[in-house]
Amino acid sequence: MLSCYIIYITDLLKYSFHYGDGTQGNMEIVKEILEWKIRRNALILAHNYTRPEIQDIADFVGDSLELSRKAAECHAPVIVFCGVRFMAETAKLLSPESIVLHPNPLPGCPMADMASPEEIRAYRAKHPDAGRRIRQHHGGYQNGGGHLLHQRQCGKTSRLPAAGQASALPSRRQPGANIAAKLGRKIELWPGRCPTHNKILPEHITAARQRHPIAIVLVHPECVPAVVALADHALSTGGMLRFVHESAQKEFIIGTECGILHRMRKENPDKAFYPLEPAVLCPNMKRITLEDVLNSLRDMSPAVELEEEVLRRARAPIDRMLEVR
Ligand code: 13P
Ligand code: SF4
């Protein structure tokens, strides 16, 4: 119990250090969240795109694959998952014995909803011999919750484009074509797209390069191929964070959701990170607030519930996804 309180005090100090005096209102909520977290023996997981104040109270912040791995190995009685719904469902699939709280049940991922279980069933009926399918469109990948995953043979992650080697995509290659070349397989592209990354246009990259001529351009593989072609690297959010940390370069143009800038700046204070203009924002990822986290921990609700059948059948595609390095 003593160690729990030491963690609690450290978290509180960390939070006030980052936010200073400007967030007295939040400080009260943060204090309550940390108290409830101990009472519930809960672990807070947050995606790299969530609000900065959510990232700061989380025990672990990561990309979709890292969060899945964390959920699989944490054995926490309670997981508070801050991200979009399919990610929270994946955490439940990987840690079925945990109570997985999704503090605000509204944030879905529009891209995940671009494939329904019926469509996948129809597709598989038409292509019974289909092997491992990775559904991609315009350099993106297809997200999906438990109800979709149990229809599939492989789950998704933005690292799939580089499956088999490091998470960095060679620049100027479309991820779908890149996977096909790497695996030597035919890959069909599902017509899904991320509305947030689709807003990034080639002219935004060109303008940012003009403003910051020596900066390295990193984009997410969900951007359209014309954007990926103008970038130096297309990486998952976790891949971007590792890249900027390890790079000797000091300036980076970041072509993805703006939430990632918080961690980049915090972890690399000696480097400069330039968002694109206009800024890229996923409203779904920004929906979960500190109040939501507090309420969910206090009420132990809303919890992710998945049918037994889904839990059983979705496990194999998820396990294959976790094999991605
Ligand atoms: P990452 O897997 O790179 O974190 O991406 C998740 C996502 O939703 C990107 O839009
Ligand atoms: Fe879905 Fe795109 Fe938002 Fe990621 S950024 S959660 S893919 S809508």
Short mmCIF file of C-alpha atoms and ligand atoms in Angstrom, two decimals:
data_model
loop_
_atom_site.label_atom_id
_atom_site.label_comp_id
_atom_site.label_asym_id
_atom_site.label_seq_id
_atom_site.Cartn_x
_atom_site.Cartn_y
_atom_site.Cartn_z
CA MET A 1 0.00 0.00 0.00
CA LEU A 2 2.89 2.35 0.84
CA SER A 3 4.32 1.93 -2.67
CA CYS A 4 0.88 2.82 -4.11
CA TYR A 5 0.91 6.09 -2.18
CA ILE A 6 4.46 6.86 -3.33
CA ILE A 7 3.28 6.39 -6.93
CA TYR A 8 0.27 8.58 -6.19
CA ILE A 9 2.42 11.43 -4.82
CA THR A 10 4.91 11.10 -7.70
CA ASP A 11 2.08 11.25 -10.24
CA LEU A 12 0.65 14.30 -8.56
CA LEU A 13 4.01 16.09 -8.57
CA LYS A 14 4.61 15.14 -12.21
CA TYR A 15 1.25 16.57 -13.14
CA SER A 16 1.68 19.87 -11.30
CA PHE A 17 5.16 20.22 -12.79
CA HIS A 18 3.80 20.00 -16.33
CA TYR A 19 0.75 22.16 -15.78
CA GLY A 20 2.03 24.67 -13.24
CA ASP A 21 -0.56 26.98 -11.73
CA GLY A 22 -2.73 27.22 -14.82
CA THR A 23 -4.83 24.15 -14.12
CA GLN A 24 -5.92 24.42 -10.52
CA GLY A 25 -9.35 23.15 -11.57
CA ASN A 26 -7.83 20.07 -13.14
CA MET A 27 -5.54 19.47 -10.18
CA GLU A 28 -8.52 18.64 -7.97
CA ILE A 29 -9.84 16.16 -10.51
CA VAL A 30 -6.39 14.64 -11.00
CA LYS A 31 -6.06 14.16 -7.27
CA GLU A 32 -9.41 12.38 -7.13
CA ILE A 33 -8.54 10.22 -10.15
CA LEU A 34 -5.30 9.13 -8.55
CA GLU A 35 -7.12 8.25 -5.33
CA TRP A 36 -9.74 6.19 -7.16
CA LYS A 37 -7.04 4.57 -9.26
CA ILE A 38 -5.44 3.19 -6.10
CA ARG A 39 -8.77 2.16 -4.61
CA ARG A 40 -9.65 0.23 -7.78
CA ASN A 41 -6.13 -1.04 -8.39
CA ALA A 42 -6.56 0.27 -11.92
CA LEU A 43 -4.18 0.84 -14.81
CA ILE A 44 -4.82 3.79 -17.13
CA LEU A 45 -3.85 3.28 -20.79
CA ALA A 46 -4.00 6.17 -23.27
CA HIS A 47 -3.40 6.50 -26.99
CA ASN A 48 -0.84 8.99 -28.31
CA TYR A 49 -3.66 11.13 -29.77
CA THR A 50 -5.63 11.68 -26.56
CA ARG A 51 -5.77 15.04 -24.77
CA PRO A 52 -2.49 16.08 -23.10
CA GLU A 53 -4.03 16.02 -19.62
CA ILE A 54 -5.23 12.44 -20.23
CA GLN A 55 -1.77 11.38 -21.39
CA ASP A 56 -0.30 12.92 -18.23
CA ILE A 57 -2.44 10.87 -15.84
CA ALA A 58 -1.96 7.62 -17.80
CA ASP A 59 0.30 4.82 -16.58
CA PHE A 60 1.17 4.04 -20.16
CA VAL A 61 0.79 6.05 -23.39
CA GLY A 62 1.37 4.35 -26.71
CA ASP A 63 0.31 3.43 -30.22
CA SER A 64 -2.44 0.93 -30.88
CA LEU A 65 -0.12 -2.07 -30.97
CA GLU A 66 1.80 -1.04 -27.83
CA LEU A 67 -1.48 -0.53 -25.97
CA SER A 68 -2.67 -3.98 -27.03
CA ARG A 69 0.56 -5.52 -25.79
CA LYS A 70 0.27 -3.67 -22.51
CA ALA A 71 -3.32 -4.87 -22.03
CA ALA A 72 -2.25 -8.45 -22.78
CA GLU A 73 0.54 -8.50 -20.23
CA CYS A 74 -0.66 -6.20 -17.43
CA HIS A 75 -3.03 -8.58 -15.52
CA ALA A 76 -4.66 -5.53 -13.94
CA PRO A 77 -8.06 -6.10 -12.34
CA VAL A 78 -9.25 -2.81 -13.86
CA ILE A 79 -8.04 -1.16 -17.07
CA VAL A 80 -9.21 2.36 -17.91
CA PHE A 81 -8.80 2.66 -21.65
CA CYS A 82 -8.56 6.16 -23.14
CA GLY A 83 -8.79 5.90 -26.90
CA VAL A 84 -11.40 4.94 -29.47
CA ARG A 85 -13.84 2.06 -28.98
CA PHE A 86 -12.17 -0.60 -31.10
CA MET A 87 -8.97 -0.15 -29.08
CA ALA A 88 -10.85 -0.57 -25.79
CA GLU A 89 -12.51 -3.70 -27.21
CA THR A 90 -9.13 -5.06 -28.24
CA ALA A 91 -7.90 -4.52 -24.66
CA LYS A 92 -10.89 -6.52 -23.40
CA LEU A 93 -10.16 -9.31 -25.89
CA LEU A 94 -6.60 -9.50 -24.69
CA SER A 95 -7.40 -9.22 -21.03
CA PRO A 96 -10.85 -10.82 -20.69
CA GLU A 97 -10.50 -11.29 -16.94
CA SER A 98 -10.02 -7.53 -16.42
CA ILE A 99 -12.82 -5.03 -16.14
CA VAL A 100 -12.08 -2.69 -19.04
CA LEU A 101 -13.58 0.75 -18.57
CA HIS A 102 -14.03 2.97 -21.62
CA PRO A 103 -14.73 6.27 -19.85
CA ASN A 104 -16.78 7.74 -22.67
CA PRO A 105 -18.50 5.17 -24.86
CA LEU A 106 -19.12 7.64 -27.70
CA PRO A 107 -15.73 7.78 -29.42
CA GLY A 108 -15.82 5.29 -32.23
CA CYS A 109 -13.44 5.31 -35.17
CA PRO A 110 -15.16 6.19 -38.46
CA MET A 111 -12.62 4.09 -40.33
CA ALA A 112 -13.48 1.04 -38.21
CA ASP A 113 -17.12 1.55 -39.10
CA MET A 114 -16.38 1.42 -42.81
CA ALA A 115 -16.54 -2.37 -42.71
CA SER A 116 -19.54 -4.09 -41.16
CA PRO A 117 -19.63 -7.74 -40.01
CA GLU A 118 -22.15 -8.41 -42.81
CA GLU A 119 -19.80 -6.99 -45.46
CA ILE A 120 -16.91 -9.07 -44.19
CA ARG A 121 -19.09 -12.18 -44.11
CA ALA A 122 -20.19 -11.51 -47.69
CA TYR A 123 -16.60 -10.94 -48.77
CA ARG A 124 -15.40 -14.16 -47.19
CA ALA A 125 -18.27 -16.12 -48.73
CA LYS A 126 -17.17 -14.81 -52.13
CA HIS A 127 -13.49 -15.53 -51.45
CA PRO A 128 -13.44 -18.72 -49.37
CA ASP A 129 -9.78 -19.34 -50.17
CA ALA A 130 -8.65 -15.93 -48.94
CA GLY A 131 -5.46 -16.16 -46.92
CA ARG A 132 -4.32 -13.72 -44.31
CA ARG A 133 -5.95 -10.48 -45.39
CA ILE A 134 -4.76 -7.07 -44.44
CA ARG A 135 -7.34 -4.57 -45.53
CA GLN A 136 -5.83 -1.36 -46.67
CA HIS A 137 -6.89 1.68 -48.56
CA HIS A 138 -4.83 4.61 -49.70
CA GLY A 139 -1.96 3.67 -47.52
CA GLY A 140 -4.14 3.28 -44.47
CA TYR A 141 -5.16 0.18 -42.61
CA GLN A 142 -8.46 -1.01 -41.40
CA ASN A 143 -9.29 -0.66 -37.73
CA GLY A 144 -11.96 -2.81 -36.18
CA GLY A 145 -13.50 -3.75 -32.88
CA GLY A 146 -14.31 -7.19 -31.54
CA HIS A 147 -17.39 -7.63 -33.72
CA LEU A 148 -15.25 -7.19 -36.83
CA LEU A 149 -12.14 -8.92 -35.62
CA HIS A 150 -13.84 -12.24 -35.16
CA GLN A 151 -14.60 -12.19 -38.88
CA ARG A 152 -10.98 -11.76 -39.78
CA GLN A 153 -7.80 -13.67 -39.99
CA CYS A 154 -5.52 -10.85 -38.92
CA GLY A 155 -6.12 -7.77 -36.79
CA LYS A 156 -4.85 -4.36 -37.65
CA THR A 157 -2.06 -2.10 -36.64
CA SER A 158 -0.39 0.73 -38.45
CA ARG A 159 2.80 -1.31 -38.16
CA LEU A 160 1.49 -3.99 -40.49
CA PRO A 161 2.89 -2.15 -43.50
CA ALA A 162 6.32 -2.98 -42.22
CA ALA A 163 5.51 -6.46 -40.96
CA GLY A 164 8.61 -8.58 -40.94
CA GLN A 165 11.09 -5.85 -40.19
CA ALA A 166 11.49 -2.53 -38.37
CA SER A 167 8.40 -0.37 -38.07
CA ALA A 168 9.68 2.32 -40.45
CA LEU A 169 8.36 2.21 -43.97
CA PRO A 170 10.89 3.07 -46.63
CA SER A 171 9.85 6.52 -47.77
CA ARG A 172 7.96 7.22 -50.98
CA ARG A 173 6.13 3.89 -51.07
CA GLN A 174 2.47 3.25 -50.60
CA PRO A 175 2.02 0.90 -47.60
CA GLY A 176 -0.38 -1.50 -49.35
CA ALA A 177 1.95 -1.94 -52.29
CA ASN A 178 4.84 -2.08 -49.86
CA ILE A 179 3.36 -5.01 -47.92
CA ALA A 180 2.55 -6.85 -51.13
CA ALA A 181 6.13 -6.48 -52.33
CA LYS A 182 7.54 -7.53 -48.98
CA LEU A 183 5.38 -10.57 -48.48
CA GLY A 184 5.29 -11.50 -52.17
CA ARG A 185 1.51 -11.85 -51.89
CA LYS A 186 -1.52 -10.37 -53.57
CA ILE A 187 -3.26 -7.97 -51.21
CA GLU A 188 -6.69 -6.58 -51.89
CA LEU A 189 -7.54 -3.13 -50.61
CA TRP A 190 -10.71 -2.54 -48.62
CA PRO A 191 -12.36 0.80 -49.41
CA GLY A 192 -11.90 2.39 -46.00
CA ARG A 193 -10.24 5.64 -45.11
CA CYS A 194 -9.42 7.76 -42.08
CA PRO A 195 -11.34 11.05 -42.37
CA THR A 196 -8.76 12.77 -40.17
CA HIS A 197 -5.66 11.77 -42.14
CA ASN A 198 -7.51 12.22 -45.43
CA LYS A 199 -7.61 15.95 -44.67
CA ILE A 200 -3.83 16.10 -45.12
CA LEU A 201 -3.08 17.21 -48.69
CA PRO A 202 0.19 17.26 -50.64
CA GLU A 203 0.13 21.08 -50.61
CA HIS A 204 0.17 21.08 -46.79
CA ILE A 205 3.43 19.12 -46.87
CA THR A 206 4.93 21.34 -49.55
CA ALA A 207 4.02 24.50 -47.61
CA ALA A 208 5.46 23.08 -44.36
CA ARG A 209 8.70 22.17 -46.16
CA GLN A 210 8.96 25.74 -47.43
CA ARG A 211 8.50 27.10 -43.91
CA HIS A 212 10.97 24.61 -42.38
CA PRO A 213 13.39 23.58 -45.15
CA ILE A 214 15.71 21.44 -43.05
CA ALA A 215 13.01 19.58 -41.10
CA ILE A 216 12.40 15.86 -41.62
CA VAL A 217 8.83 15.08 -42.68
CA LEU A 218 7.07 12.21 -40.87
CA VAL A 219 3.55 11.15 -41.82
CA HIS A 220 1.19 8.40 -40.70
CA PRO A 221 0.51 5.50 -43.12
CA GLU A 222 -3.18 6.47 -43.06
CA CYS A 223 -2.37 9.50 -45.23
CA VAL A 224 -3.16 9.27 -48.94
CA PRO A 225 -0.33 7.93 -51.16
CA ALA A 226 0.35 11.37 -52.68
CA VAL A 227 1.15 12.65 -49.16
CA VAL A 228 3.20 9.60 -48.21
CA ALA A 229 5.19 10.11 -51.42
CA LEU A 230 6.22 13.60 -50.28
CA ALA A 231 7.29 12.49 -46.80
CA ASP A 232 10.65 11.23 -45.64
CA HIS A 233 9.07 8.43 -43.59
CA ALA A 234 5.60 6.97 -42.98
CA LEU A 235 5.41 5.56 -39.46
CA SER A 236 2.98 4.42 -36.79
CA THR A 237 2.62 6.89 -33.92
CA GLY A 238 4.96 4.74 -31.81
CA GLY A 239 7.39 4.55 -34.74
CA MET A 240 7.40 8.35 -35.02
CA LEU A 241 8.16 8.76 -31.33
CA ARG A 242 11.05 6.32 -31.51
CA PHE A 243 12.35 7.93 -34.71
CA VAL A 244 12.47 11.49 -33.33
CA HIS A 245 14.04 10.26 -30.12
CA GLU A 246 16.83 8.37 -31.90
CA SER A 247 17.43 10.86 -34.73
CA ALA A 248 20.35 13.28 -34.64
CA GLN A 249 18.17 15.80 -36.51
CA LYS A 250 16.61 18.62 -34.53
CA GLU A 251 13.56 19.64 -36.57
CA PHE A 252 10.55 17.59 -37.65
CA ILE A 253 7.33 18.26 -39.55
CA ILE A 254 4.63 16.00 -38.12
CA GLY A 255 1.89 14.81 -40.48
CA THR A 256 -0.54 13.15 -38.12
CA GLU A 257 -3.04 13.90 -35.34
CA CYS A 258 -1.82 16.80 -33.22
CA GLY A 259 -2.12 14.92 -29.88
CA ILE A 260 1.21 13.24 -30.56
CA LEU A 261 3.02 16.60 -30.28
CA HIS A 262 2.50 16.58 -26.53
CA ARG A 263 4.69 13.52 -25.97
CA MET A 264 7.17 14.52 -28.65
CA ARG A 265 7.83 17.90 -27.03
CA LYS A 266 7.82 16.56 -23.49
CA GLU A 267 10.27 13.74 -24.29
CA ASN A 268 12.54 15.77 -26.61
CA PRO A 269 12.79 19.30 -25.20
CA ASP A 270 15.86 20.07 -27.35
CA LYS A 271 14.04 19.41 -30.64
CA ALA A 272 11.43 21.36 -32.63
CA PHE A 273 8.19 19.79 -33.88
CA TYR A 274 6.05 21.57 -36.44
CA PRO A 275 2.42 20.55 -36.98
CA LEU A 276 0.90 20.89 -40.43
CA GLU A 277 -1.36 23.84 -41.14
CA PRO A 278 -4.27 23.52 -40.68
CA ALA A 279 -3.75 21.31 -37.63
CA VAL A 280 -4.93 17.70 -37.92
CA LEU A 281 -7.36 16.62 -35.21
CA CYS A 282 -9.36 13.45 -34.59
CA PRO A 283 -12.47 14.54 -32.63
CA ASN A 284 -13.03 10.97 -31.44
CA MET A 285 -9.63 10.72 -29.81
CA LYS A 286 -10.20 14.03 -28.03
CA ARG A 287 -13.56 13.09 -26.56
CA ILE A 288 -12.43 11.46 -23.30
CA THR A 289 -11.96 14.06 -20.57
CA LEU A 290 -10.57 13.96 -17.04
CA GLU A 291 -14.14 14.12 -15.73
CA ASP A 292 -15.01 11.02 -17.78
CA VAL A 293 -12.05 9.14 -16.31
CA LEU A 294 -13.01 10.13 -12.77
CA ASN A 295 -16.67 9.17 -13.24
CA SER A 296 -15.80 5.81 -14.76
CA LEU A 297 -13.42 4.91 -11.93
CA ARG A 298 -15.93 5.96 -9.29
CA ASP A 299 -18.94 4.24 -10.94
CA MET A 300 -17.00 1.35 -12.52
CA SER A 301 -18.86 2.11 -15.70
CA PRO A 302 -19.14 2.09 -18.68
CA ALA A 303 -17.36 -1.24 -19.00
CA VAL A 304 -16.63 -2.96 -22.32
CA GLU A 305 -18.78 -6.07 -22.70
CA LEU A 306 -18.20 -8.58 -25.50
CA GLU A 307 -20.14 -11.72 -26.23
CA GLU A 308 -18.49 -15.03 -25.39
CA GLU A 309 -18.46 -16.02 -29.07
CA VAL A 310 -16.69 -12.78 -30.04
CA LEU A 311 -14.16 -13.15 -27.23
CA ARG A 312 -13.34 -16.67 -28.37
CA ARG A 313 -13.20 -16.14 -32.12
CA ALA A 314 -11.49 -12.74 -32.18
CA ARG A 315 -8.52 -13.97 -30.19
CA ALA A 316 -6.69 -15.60 -33.14
CA PRO A 317 -6.56 -12.50 -35.40
CA ILE A 318 -5.49 -10.40 -32.44
CA ASP A 319 -2.73 -12.85 -31.54
CA ARG A 320 -1.48 -12.68 -35.13
CA MET A 321 -1.44 -8.90 -34.90
CA LEU A 322 0.67 -9.11 -31.75
CA GLU A 323 3.25 -11.16 -33.67
CA VAL A 324 4.05 -7.99 -35.68
CA ARG A 325 7.38 -6.56 -34.61
P1 13P B 1 -1.23 3.97 -34.38
O1 13P B 1 -1.39 2.50 -34.39
O2 13P B 1 -0.10 4.42 -35.25
O3 13P B 1 -1.17 4.51 -33.01
O4 13P B 1 -2.51 4.58 -35.09
C1 13P B 1 -3.78 4.45 -34.57
C2 13P B 1 -4.71 5.36 -35.22
O5 13P B 1 -5.87 5.41 -34.93
C3 13P B 1 -4.17 6.22 -36.22
O6 13P B 1 -5.15 7.00 -36.75
FE1 SF4 B 2 -9.90 6.44 -36.50
FE2 SF4 B 2 -8.52 8.14 -38.02
FE3 SF4 B 2 -9.27 8.87 -35.58
FE4 SF4 B 2 -7.35 7.04 -35.92
S1 SF4 B 2 -7.28 9.20 -36.49
S2 SF4 B 2 -9.07 6.94 -34.51
S3 SF4 B 2 -8.11 5.96 -37.74
S4 SF4 B 2 -10.62 8.40 -37.32
#
